[in-house]
């Protein structure tokens, strides 16, 4: 299913990149294509979380999502800058560049946060596994202790019987 979504997203993105001319700027078709592409990327991100694939496959998919988001942001930036290029002043241009840099920084921060979250999850899973092993060890130790106590009780009874018999 993700493969189909990826193909749709690639098609939309290529179409947006090719049609980045003055006729396509600001059109309803361009806006709907942008919204559809964003929707598909969200669906892929959600679907990727439910996959039981290997970590490597998830990393490849996540890398593709990040790369596609970067390409999408480039298309949006070009559309925005090109549509306003004729009337935009230098101040507006600097403001757009600043906003773009802020978005790129935010994207980097989110990618780093996601990486840290994945590492934390891996550590948590390892701790959970270790605690499970320790629980099994404790349960075995408790069973052995109970067996020893039963044997001690039985031994105590036998010693008492023998001591009565020898008297």
mmCIF file with all atom_site columns, C-alpha atoms in Angstrom:
data_model
loop_
_atom_site.group_PDB
_atom_site.id
_atom_site.type_symbol
_atom_site.label_atom_id
_atom_site.label_alt_id
_atom_site.label_comp_id
_atom_site.label_asym_id
_atom_site.label_entity_id
_atom_site.label_seq_id
_atom_site.pdbx_PDB_ins_code
_atom_site.Cartn_x
_atom_site.Cartn_y
_atom_site.Cartn_z
_atom_site.occupancy
_atom_site.B_iso_or_equiv
_atom_site.pdbx_formal_charge
_atom_site.auth_seq_id
_atom_site.auth_comp_id
_atom_site.auth_asym_id
_atom_site.auth_atom_id
_atom_site.pdbx_PDB_model_num
ATOM 1   C CA . UNK A 1 1   ? 0.000  0.000   0.000   1.00 0.00 ? 1   UNK A CA 1
ATOM 2   C CA . UNK A 1 2   ? 2.832  2.370   0.798   1.00 0.00 ? 2   UNK A CA 1
ATOM 3   C CA . UNK A 1 3   ? 4.332  1.668   -2.625  1.00 0.00 ? 3   UNK A CA 1
ATOM 4   C CA . UNK A 1 4   ? 1.158  2.981   -4.290  1.00 0.00 ? 4   UNK A CA 1
ATOM 5   C CA . UNK A 1 5   ? 1.187  6.100   -2.120  1.00 0.00 ? 5   UNK A CA 1
ATOM 6   C CA . UNK A 1 6   ? 4.873  6.659   -2.865  1.00 0.00 ? 6   UNK A CA 1
ATOM 7   C CA . UNK A 1 7   ? 4.197  6.432   -6.613  1.00 0.00 ? 7   UNK A CA 1
ATOM 8   C CA . UNK A 1 8   ? 1.302  8.886   -6.316  1.00 0.00 ? 8   UNK A CA 1
ATOM 9   C CA . UNK A 1 9   ? 3.436  11.274  -4.284  1.00 0.00 ? 9   UNK A CA 1
ATOM 10  C CA . UNK A 1 10  ? 6.334  11.063  -6.750  1.00 0.00 ? 10  UNK A CA 1
ATOM 11  C CA . UNK A 1 11  ? 3.970  11.699  -9.657  1.00 0.00 ? 11  UNK A CA 1
ATOM 12  C CA . UNK A 1 12  ? 2.404  14.731  -7.990  1.00 0.00 ? 12  UNK A CA 1
ATOM 13  C CA . UNK A 1 13  ? 5.781  16.116  -6.974  1.00 0.00 ? 13  UNK A CA 1
ATOM 14  C CA . UNK A 1 14  ? 7.291  15.670  -10.437 1.00 0.00 ? 14  UNK A CA 1
ATOM 15  C CA . UNK A 1 15  ? 4.240  17.313  -11.968 1.00 0.00 ? 15  UNK A CA 1
ATOM 16  C CA . UNK A 1 16  ? 4.523  20.255  -9.571  1.00 0.00 ? 16  UNK A CA 1
ATOM 17  C CA . UNK A 1 17  ? 8.247  20.595  -10.251 1.00 0.00 ? 17  UNK A CA 1
ATOM 18  C CA . UNK A 1 18  ? 7.733  20.533  -14.042 1.00 0.00 ? 18  UNK A CA 1
ATOM 19  C CA . UNK A 1 19  ? 4.769  22.882  -14.066 1.00 0.00 ? 19  UNK A CA 1
ATOM 20  C CA . UNK A 1 20  ? 6.469  25.515  -11.966 1.00 0.00 ? 20  UNK A CA 1
ATOM 21  C CA . UNK A 1 21  ? 5.822  28.187  -14.581 1.00 0.00 ? 21  UNK A CA 1
ATOM 22  C CA . UNK A 1 22  ? 3.735  31.361  -14.547 1.00 0.00 ? 22  UNK A CA 1
ATOM 23  C CA . UNK A 1 23  ? 0.610  29.625  -15.886 1.00 0.00 ? 23  UNK A CA 1
ATOM 24  C CA . UNK A 1 24  ? 0.575  27.087  -13.062 1.00 0.00 ? 24  UNK A CA 1
ATOM 25  C CA . UNK A 1 25  ? 1.353  29.513  -10.250 1.00 0.00 ? 25  UNK A CA 1
ATOM 26  C CA . UNK A 1 26  ? -1.540 30.151  -7.926  1.00 0.00 ? 26  UNK A CA 1
ATOM 27  C CA . UNK A 1 27  ? -3.943 27.969  -9.871  1.00 0.00 ? 27  UNK A CA 1
ATOM 28  C CA . UNK A 1 28  ? -6.516 25.830  -8.110  1.00 0.00 ? 28  UNK A CA 1
ATOM 29  C CA . UNK A 1 29  ? -4.958 22.698  -9.632  1.00 0.00 ? 29  UNK A CA 1
ATOM 30  C CA . UNK A 1 30  ? -1.583 23.557  -8.127  1.00 0.00 ? 30  UNK A CA 1
ATOM 31  C CA . UNK A 1 31  ? -3.111 24.238  -4.718  1.00 0.00 ? 31  UNK A CA 1
ATOM 32  C CA . UNK A 1 32  ? -5.081 20.991  -4.779  1.00 0.00 ? 32  UNK A CA 1
ATOM 33  C CA . UNK A 1 33  ? -1.976 19.069  -5.901  1.00 0.00 ? 33  UNK A CA 1
ATOM 34  C CA . UNK A 1 34  ? -0.022 20.538  -2.987  1.00 0.00 ? 34  UNK A CA 1
ATOM 35  C CA . UNK A 1 35  ? -2.768 19.602  -0.514  1.00 0.00 ? 35  UNK A CA 1
ATOM 36  C CA . UNK A 1 36  ? -3.061 16.093  -1.961  1.00 0.00 ? 36  UNK A CA 1
ATOM 37  C CA . UNK A 1 37  ? 0.709  15.589  -1.759  1.00 0.00 ? 37  UNK A CA 1
ATOM 38  C CA . UNK A 1 38  ? 0.745  16.719  1.873   1.00 0.00 ? 38  UNK A CA 1
ATOM 39  C CA . UNK A 1 39  ? -2.158 14.358  2.628   1.00 0.00 ? 39  UNK A CA 1
ATOM 40  C CA . UNK A 1 40  ? -0.369 11.417  0.976   1.00 0.00 ? 40  UNK A CA 1
ATOM 41  C CA . UNK A 1 41  ? 2.814  12.116  2.943   1.00 0.00 ? 41  UNK A CA 1
ATOM 42  C CA . UNK A 1 42  ? 0.822  12.123  6.193   1.00 0.00 ? 42  UNK A CA 1
ATOM 43  C CA . UNK A 1 43  ? -0.795 8.812   5.257   1.00 0.00 ? 43  UNK A CA 1
ATOM 44  C CA . UNK A 1 44  ? 2.591  7.286   4.412   1.00 0.00 ? 44  UNK A CA 1
ATOM 45  C CA . UNK A 1 45  ? 4.017  8.497   7.729   1.00 0.00 ? 45  UNK A CA 1
ATOM 46  C CA . UNK A 1 46  ? 1.089  6.932   9.617   1.00 0.00 ? 46  UNK A CA 1
ATOM 47  C CA . UNK A 1 47  ? 1.271  3.683   7.619   1.00 0.00 ? 47  UNK A CA 1
ATOM 48  C CA . UNK A 1 48  ? 5.013  3.414   8.204   1.00 0.00 ? 48  UNK A CA 1
ATOM 49  C CA . UNK A 1 49  ? 4.454  3.316   11.968  1.00 0.00 ? 49  UNK A CA 1
ATOM 50  C CA . UNK A 1 50  ? 2.199  0.288   11.665  1.00 0.00 ? 50  UNK A CA 1
ATOM 51  C CA . UNK A 1 51  ? 4.606  -1.711  9.508   1.00 0.00 ? 51  UNK A CA 1
ATOM 52  C CA . UNK A 1 52  ? 6.427  -4.667  10.977  1.00 0.00 ? 52  UNK A CA 1
ATOM 53  C CA . UNK A 1 53  ? 9.354  -4.134  8.634   1.00 0.00 ? 53  UNK A CA 1
ATOM 54  C CA . UNK A 1 54  ? 12.968 -4.134  9.653   1.00 0.00 ? 54  UNK A CA 1
ATOM 55  C CA . UNK A 1 55  ? 14.565 -1.038  11.108  1.00 0.00 ? 55  UNK A CA 1
ATOM 56  C CA . UNK A 1 56  ? 16.541 -0.596  7.892   1.00 0.00 ? 56  UNK A CA 1
ATOM 57  C CA . UNK A 1 57  ? 13.380 -0.525  5.774   1.00 0.00 ? 57  UNK A CA 1
ATOM 58  C CA . UNK A 1 58  ? 11.809 1.978   8.172   1.00 0.00 ? 58  UNK A CA 1
ATOM 59  C CA . UNK A 1 59  ? 14.927 4.156   7.970   1.00 0.00 ? 59  UNK A CA 1
ATOM 60  C CA . UNK A 1 60  ? 14.836 4.052   4.167   1.00 0.00 ? 60  UNK A CA 1
ATOM 61  C CA . UNK A 1 61  ? 11.160 5.013   4.174   1.00 0.00 ? 61  UNK A CA 1
ATOM 62  C CA . UNK A 1 62  ? 11.744 7.799   6.711   1.00 0.00 ? 62  UNK A CA 1
ATOM 63  C CA . UNK A 1 63  ? 14.647 9.088   4.607   1.00 0.00 ? 63  UNK A CA 1
ATOM 64  C CA . UNK A 1 64  ? 12.402 9.119   1.547   1.00 0.00 ? 64  UNK A CA 1
ATOM 65  C CA . UNK A 1 65  ? 9.712  11.009  3.492   1.00 0.00 ? 65  UNK A CA 1
ATOM 66  C CA . UNK A 1 66  ? 12.207 13.635  4.661   1.00 0.00 ? 66  UNK A CA 1
ATOM 67  C CA . UNK A 1 67  ? 13.636 13.995  1.139   1.00 0.00 ? 67  UNK A CA 1
ATOM 68  C CA . UNK A 1 68  ? 10.158 14.334  -0.346  1.00 0.00 ? 68  UNK A CA 1
ATOM 69  C CA . UNK A 1 69  ? 9.236  16.938  2.266   1.00 0.00 ? 69  UNK A CA 1
ATOM 70  C CA . UNK A 1 70  ? 12.353 18.920  1.364   1.00 0.00 ? 70  UNK A CA 1
ATOM 71  C CA . UNK A 1 71  ? 11.433 18.754  -2.317  1.00 0.00 ? 71  UNK A CA 1
ATOM 72  C CA . UNK A 1 72  ? 7.876  19.814  -1.476  1.00 0.00 ? 72  UNK A CA 1
ATOM 73  C CA . UNK A 1 73  ? 9.148  22.770  0.534   1.00 0.00 ? 73  UNK A CA 1
ATOM 74  C CA . UNK A 1 74  ? 11.379 23.748  -2.424  1.00 0.00 ? 74  UNK A CA 1
ATOM 75  C CA . UNK A 1 75  ? 8.382  23.679  -4.777  1.00 0.00 ? 75  UNK A CA 1
ATOM 76  C CA . UNK A 1 76  ? 6.337  25.766  -2.354  1.00 0.00 ? 76  UNK A CA 1
ATOM 77  C CA . UNK A 1 77  ? 9.186  28.225  -1.945  1.00 0.00 ? 77  UNK A CA 1
ATOM 78  C CA . UNK A 1 78  ? 9.652  28.532  -5.714  1.00 0.00 ? 78  UNK A CA 1
ATOM 79  C CA . UNK A 1 79  ? 5.933  29.018  -6.240  1.00 0.00 ? 79  UNK A CA 1
ATOM 80  C CA . UNK A 1 80  ? 5.794  31.643  -3.556  1.00 0.00 ? 80  UNK A CA 1
ATOM 81  C CA . UNK A 1 81  ? 8.954  33.462  -4.629  1.00 0.00 ? 81  UNK A CA 1
ATOM 82  C CA . UNK A 1 82  ? 8.132  33.273  -8.345  1.00 0.00 ? 82  UNK A CA 1
ATOM 83  C CA . UNK A 1 83  ? 4.571  34.486  -7.859  1.00 0.00 ? 83  UNK A CA 1
ATOM 84  C CA . UNK A 1 84  ? 5.771  37.511  -5.953  1.00 0.00 ? 84  UNK A CA 1
ATOM 85  C CA . UNK A 1 85  ? 9.058  38.105  -7.774  1.00 0.00 ? 85  UNK A CA 1
ATOM 86  C CA . UNK A 1 86  ? 7.722  40.922  -9.902  1.00 0.00 ? 86  UNK A CA 1
ATOM 87  C CA . UNK A 1 87  ? 6.263  42.915  -7.022  1.00 0.00 ? 87  UNK A CA 1
ATOM 88  C CA . UNK A 1 88  ? 8.394  41.721  -4.139  1.00 0.00 ? 88  UNK A CA 1
ATOM 89  C CA . UNK A 1 89  ? 10.840 44.142  -2.641  1.00 0.00 ? 89  UNK A CA 1
ATOM 90  C CA . UNK A 1 90  ? 14.245 43.229  -1.296  1.00 0.00 ? 90  UNK A CA 1
ATOM 91  C CA . UNK A 1 91  ? 12.791 43.320  2.209   1.00 0.00 ? 91  UNK A CA 1
ATOM 92  C CA . UNK A 1 92  ? 10.156 40.776  1.340   1.00 0.00 ? 92  UNK A CA 1
ATOM 93  C CA . UNK A 1 93  ? 12.745 38.598  -0.342  1.00 0.00 ? 93  UNK A CA 1
ATOM 94  C CA . UNK A 1 94  ? 14.927 38.641  2.789   1.00 0.00 ? 94  UNK A CA 1
ATOM 95  C CA . UNK A 1 95  ? 11.878 37.877  4.891   1.00 0.00 ? 95  UNK A CA 1
ATOM 96  C CA . UNK A 1 96  ? 11.082 34.878  2.689   1.00 0.00 ? 96  UNK A CA 1
ATOM 97  C CA . UNK A 1 97  ? 14.667 33.645  2.936   1.00 0.00 ? 97  UNK A CA 1
ATOM 98  C CA . UNK A 1 98  ? 14.578 34.035  6.715   1.00 0.00 ? 98  UNK A CA 1
ATOM 99  C CA . UNK A 1 99  ? 11.310 32.139  6.894   1.00 0.00 ? 99  UNK A CA 1
ATOM 100 C CA . UNK A 1 100 ? 12.771 29.402  4.699   1.00 0.00 ? 100 UNK A CA 1
ATOM 101 C CA . UNK A 1 101 ? 15.842 29.127  6.898   1.00 0.00 ? 101 UNK A CA 1
ATOM 102 C CA . UNK A 1 102 ? 13.634 28.968  9.978   1.00 0.00 ? 102 UNK A CA 1
ATOM 103 C CA . UNK A 1 103 ? 11.606 26.176  8.388   1.00 0.00 ? 103 UNK A CA 1
ATOM 104 C CA . UNK A 1 104 ? 14.756 24.285  7.469   1.00 0.00 ? 104 UNK A CA 1
ATOM 105 C CA . UNK A 1 105 ? 16.079 24.675  11.005  1.00 0.00 ? 105 UNK A CA 1
ATOM 106 C CA . UNK A 1 106 ? 12.762 23.488  12.396  1.00 0.00 ? 106 UNK A CA 1
ATOM 107 C CA . UNK A 1 107 ? 12.845 20.482  10.077  1.00 0.00 ? 107 UNK A CA 1
ATOM 108 C CA . UNK A 1 108 ? 16.374 19.633  11.232  1.00 0.00 ? 108 UNK A CA 1
ATOM 109 C CA . UNK A 1 109 ? 15.307 19.957  14.855  1.00 0.00 ? 109 UNK A CA 1
ATOM 110 C CA . UNK A 1 110 ? 12.335 17.672  14.274  1.00 0.00 ? 110 UNK A CA 1
ATOM 111 C CA . UNK A 1 111 ? 14.484 15.080  12.508  1.00 0.00 ? 111 UNK A CA 1
ATOM 112 C CA . UNK A 1 112 ? 16.959 15.145  15.407  1.00 0.00 ? 112 UNK A CA 1
ATOM 113 C CA . UNK A 1 113 ? 14.119 14.857  17.925  1.00 0.00 ? 113 UNK A CA 1
ATOM 114 C CA . UNK A 1 114 ? 12.709 11.900  16.035  1.00 0.00 ? 114 UNK A CA 1
ATOM 115 C CA . UNK A 1 115 ? 16.136 10.215  16.000  1.00 0.00 ? 115 UNK A CA 1
ATOM 116 C CA . UNK A 1 116 ? 16.520 10.763  19.746  1.00 0.00 ? 116 UNK A CA 1
ATOM 117 C CA . UNK A 1 117 ? 13.013 9.435   20.312  1.00 0.00 ? 117 UNK A CA 1
ATOM 118 C CA . UNK A 1 118 ? 13.851 6.279   18.328  1.00 0.00 ? 118 UNK A CA 1
ATOM 119 C CA . UNK A 1 119 ? 17.037 5.796   20.352  1.00 0.00 ? 119 UNK A CA 1
ATOM 120 C CA . UNK A 1 120 ? 15.105 6.270   23.585  1.00 0.00 ? 120 UNK A CA 1
ATOM 121 C CA . UNK A 1 121 ? 12.531 3.742   22.460  1.00 0.00 ? 121 UNK A CA 1
ATOM 122 C CA . UNK A 1 122 ? 15.292 1.238   21.660  1.00 0.00 ? 122 UNK A CA 1
ATOM 123 C CA . UNK A 1 123 ? 16.816 1.726   25.118  1.00 0.00 ? 123 UNK A CA 1
ATOM 124 C CA . UNK A 1 124 ? 13.379 1.317   26.694  1.00 0.00 ? 124 UNK A CA 1
ATOM 125 C CA . UNK A 1 125 ? 12.800 -1.929  24.833  1.00 0.00 ? 125 UNK A CA 1
ATOM 126 C CA . UNK A 1 126 ? 16.191 -3.246  25.952  1.00 0.00 ? 126 UNK A CA 1
ATOM 127 C CA . UNK A 1 127 ? 15.384 -2.341  29.562  1.00 0.00 ? 127 UNK A CA 1
ATOM 128 C CA . UNK A 1 128 ? 12.012 -4.055  29.240  1.00 0.00 ? 128 UNK A CA 1
ATOM 129 C CA . UNK A 1 129 ? 13.720 -7.194  27.899  1.00 0.00 ? 129 UNK A CA 1
ATOM 130 C CA . UNK A 1 130 ? 16.279 -7.166  30.737  1.00 0.00 ? 130 UNK A CA 1
ATOM 131 C CA . UNK A 1 131 ? 13.550 -6.720  33.338  1.00 0.00 ? 131 UNK A CA 1
ATOM 132 C CA . UNK A 1 132 ? 11.631 -9.633  31.819  1.00 0.00 ? 132 UNK A CA 1
ATOM 133 C CA . UNK A 1 133 ? 14.707 -11.849 32.150  1.00 0.00 ? 133 UNK A CA 1
ATOM 134 C CA . UNK A 1 134 ? 15.210 -10.690 35.739  1.00 0.00 ? 134 UNK A CA 1
ATOM 135 C CA . UNK A 1 135 ? 11.569 -11.452 36.514  1.00 0.00 ? 135 UNK A CA 1
ATOM 136 C CA . UNK A 1 136 ? 12.019 -15.002 35.220  1.00 0.00 ? 136 UNK A CA 1
ATOM 137 C CA . UNK A 1 137 ? 15.152 -15.391 37.340  1.00 0.00 ? 137 UNK A CA 1
ATOM 138 C CA . UNK A 1 138 ? 13.319 -14.133 40.432  1.00 0.00 ? 138 UNK A CA 1
ATOM 139 C CA . UNK A 1 139 ? 10.389 -16.476 39.810  1.00 0.00 ? 139 UNK A CA 1
ATOM 140 C CA . UNK A 1 140 ? 12.747 -19.450 39.459  1.00 0.00 ? 140 UNK A CA 1
ATOM 141 C CA . UNK A 1 141 ? 14.557 -18.425 42.645  1.00 0.00 ? 141 UNK A CA 1
ATOM 142 C CA . UNK A 1 142 ? 11.246 -18.136 44.487  1.00 0.00 ? 142 UNK A CA 1
ATOM 143 C CA . UNK A 1 143 ? 10.199 -21.613 43.317  1.00 0.00 ? 143 UNK A CA 1
ATOM 144 C CA . UNK A 1 144 ? 13.532 -23.082 44.427  1.00 0.00 ? 144 UNK A CA 1
ATOM 145 C CA . UNK A 1 145 ? 13.208 -21.374 47.811  1.00 0.00 ? 145 UNK A CA 1
ATOM 146 C CA . UNK A 1 146 ? 9.727  -22.828 48.243  1.00 0.00 ? 146 UNK A CA 1
ATOM 147 C CA . UNK A 1 147 ? 11.058 -26.291 47.352  1.00 0.00 ? 147 UNK A CA 1
ATOM 148 C CA . UNK A 1 148 ? 13.885 -25.922 49.872  1.00 0.00 ? 148 UNK A CA 1
ATOM 149 C CA . UNK A 1 149 ? 11.392 -24.879 52.565  1.00 0.00 ? 149 UNK A CA 1
ATOM 150 C CA . UNK A 1 150 ? 9.220  -27.908 51.784  1.00 0.00 ? 150 UNK A CA 1
ATOM 151 C CA . UNK A 1 151 ? 12.253 -30.174 51.971  1.00 0.00 ? 151 UNK A CA 1
ATOM 152 C CA . UNK A 1 152 ? 13.295 -28.603 55.285  1.00 0.00 ? 152 UNK A CA 1
ATOM 153 C CA . UNK A 1 153 ? 9.827  -29.209 56.691  1.00 0.00 ? 153 UNK A CA 1
ATOM 154 C CA . UNK A 1 154 ? 9.911  -32.821 55.560  1.00 0.00 ? 154 UNK A CA 1
ATOM 155 C CA . UNK A 1 155 ? 13.425 -33.247 56.967  1.00 0.00 ? 155 UNK A CA 1
ATOM 156 C CA . UNK A 1 156 ? 12.312 -31.750 60.271  1.00 0.00 ? 156 UNK A CA 1
ATOM 157 C CA . UNK A 1 157 ? 9.450  -34.242 60.480  1.00 0.00 ? 157 UNK A CA 1
ATOM 158 C CA . UNK A 1 158 ? 11.759 -37.171 59.687  1.00 0.00 ? 158 UNK A CA 1
ATOM 159 C CA . UNK A 1 159 ? 14.291 -36.075 62.308  1.00 0.00 ? 159 UNK A CA 1
ATOM 160 C CA . UNK A 1 160 ? 11.516 -35.829 64.925  1.00 0.00 ? 160 UNK A CA 1
ATOM 161 C CA . UNK A 1 161 ? 10.255 -39.319 64.073  1.00 0.00 ? 161 UNK A CA 1
ATOM 162 C CA . UNK A 1 162 ? 13.761 -40.750 64.223  1.00 0.00 ? 162 UNK A CA 1
ATOM 163 C CA . UNK A 1 163 ? 14.463 -39.067 67.527  1.00 0.00 ? 163 UNK A CA 1
ATOM 164 C CA . UNK A 1 164 ? 11.246 -40.604 68.984  1.00 0.00 ? 164 UNK A CA 1
ATOM 165 C CA . UNK A 1 165 ? 12.145 -44.008 67.643  1.00 0.00 ? 165 UNK A CA 1
ATOM 166 C CA . UNK A 1 166 ? 15.633 -43.922 69.222  1.00 0.00 ? 166 UNK A CA 1
ATOM 167 C CA . UNK A 1 167 ? 14.375 -43.034 72.652  1.00 0.00 ? 167 UNK A CA 1
#
